[in-house]
Amino acid sequence: MYGTTQLQPKKPLVVAAWSVAFPGFGHLLLNKYLRGYALLLWEFFINQRIQLNTAMVYSFNGQFQAARDILDPKLMGLYIPVYLFAIWDSYRTTVDLNKLYVLADRENAPTRSFTIGALEINYLDKRKPWLAAMWSAAIPSIGQLYMHRIVFAASVLLYTIFIVENSRLLLSIHYLILGDVQTSSAVLDVQWVLYFPSFYFFTIYDAYINAVENNNLYDDDLRNYLIRKYQPAGKVIRPGKKVV
């Protein structure tokens, strides 16, 4: 009722690459929501405590001593093991799920293409991948809402508001449009704004790839329905031939 969870083959290296960009993203692509959200929350918590994003900005500007001073060494050792685990586990899980997909595809079990409840109606139909990506590019979470992933869309919207509010990104863009570049740079919180690029492009990719996978599921379900209902056992339907 609140979304469609499906099993589709994925490239392990692509999933692992998204875990490199931000721990938890790879698991969210695999519909492993509890593990993905846990890693997301951990990344926000530990990154804020050790001020890793700010240290990265100082390093990019060549201020290496400032980067060393801003880092909190008490918790720095906790970051790397979880970060590497997120990459490894997302790769391993993708390989396992791809094997399960092969078995599930051979089983060819029927899928539920329509669900009605007190709050929502969910049904399987064709969606346009470019449209899902475009809506996510406009505002993260709208592409997921277009794909009827209500709970995930709500969580993405909350994360978006949280990041944009704390980074003061929109305020910075406002001053930039007015031509006040100095104020635009001054109001930005670099610790928070560095979360935005990976988060923004992930929502676009996730909406696009989910639309493609949704369409594949629709095609499989439609093909099975036509075979089951309109092709009698032992007969092959040919174009222009009426089947009684």
GROMACS .gro file of N, CA and C in nm, residues 236-241:
model
   18
  236VAL      N    1  -0.027  -2.231  -2.964
  236VAL     CA    2   0.051  -2.109  -2.984
  236VAL      C    3  -0.035  -2.010  -3.060
  237ILE      N    4  -0.056  -1.893  -3.005
  237ILE     CA    5  -0.137  -1.791  -3.070
  237ILE      C    6  -0.055  -1.724  -3.180
  238ARG      N    7  -0.110  -1.725  -3.301
  238ARG     CA    8  -0.042  -1.662  -3.414
  238ARG      C    9  -0.119  -1.537  -3.456
  239PRO      N   10  -0.051  -1.438  -3.509
  239PRO     CA   11  -0.119  -1.315  -3.553
  239PRO      C   12  -0.227  -1.345  -3.657
  240GLY      N   13  -0.346  -1.288  -3.636
  240GLY     CA   14  -0.455  -1.303  -3.731
  240GLY      C   15  -0.536  -1.429  -3.713
  241LYS      N   16  -0.503  -1.513  -3.615
  241LYS     CA   17  -0.576  -1.636  -3.593
  241LYS      C   18  -0.665  -1.624  -3.471
   0.00000   0.00000   0.00000
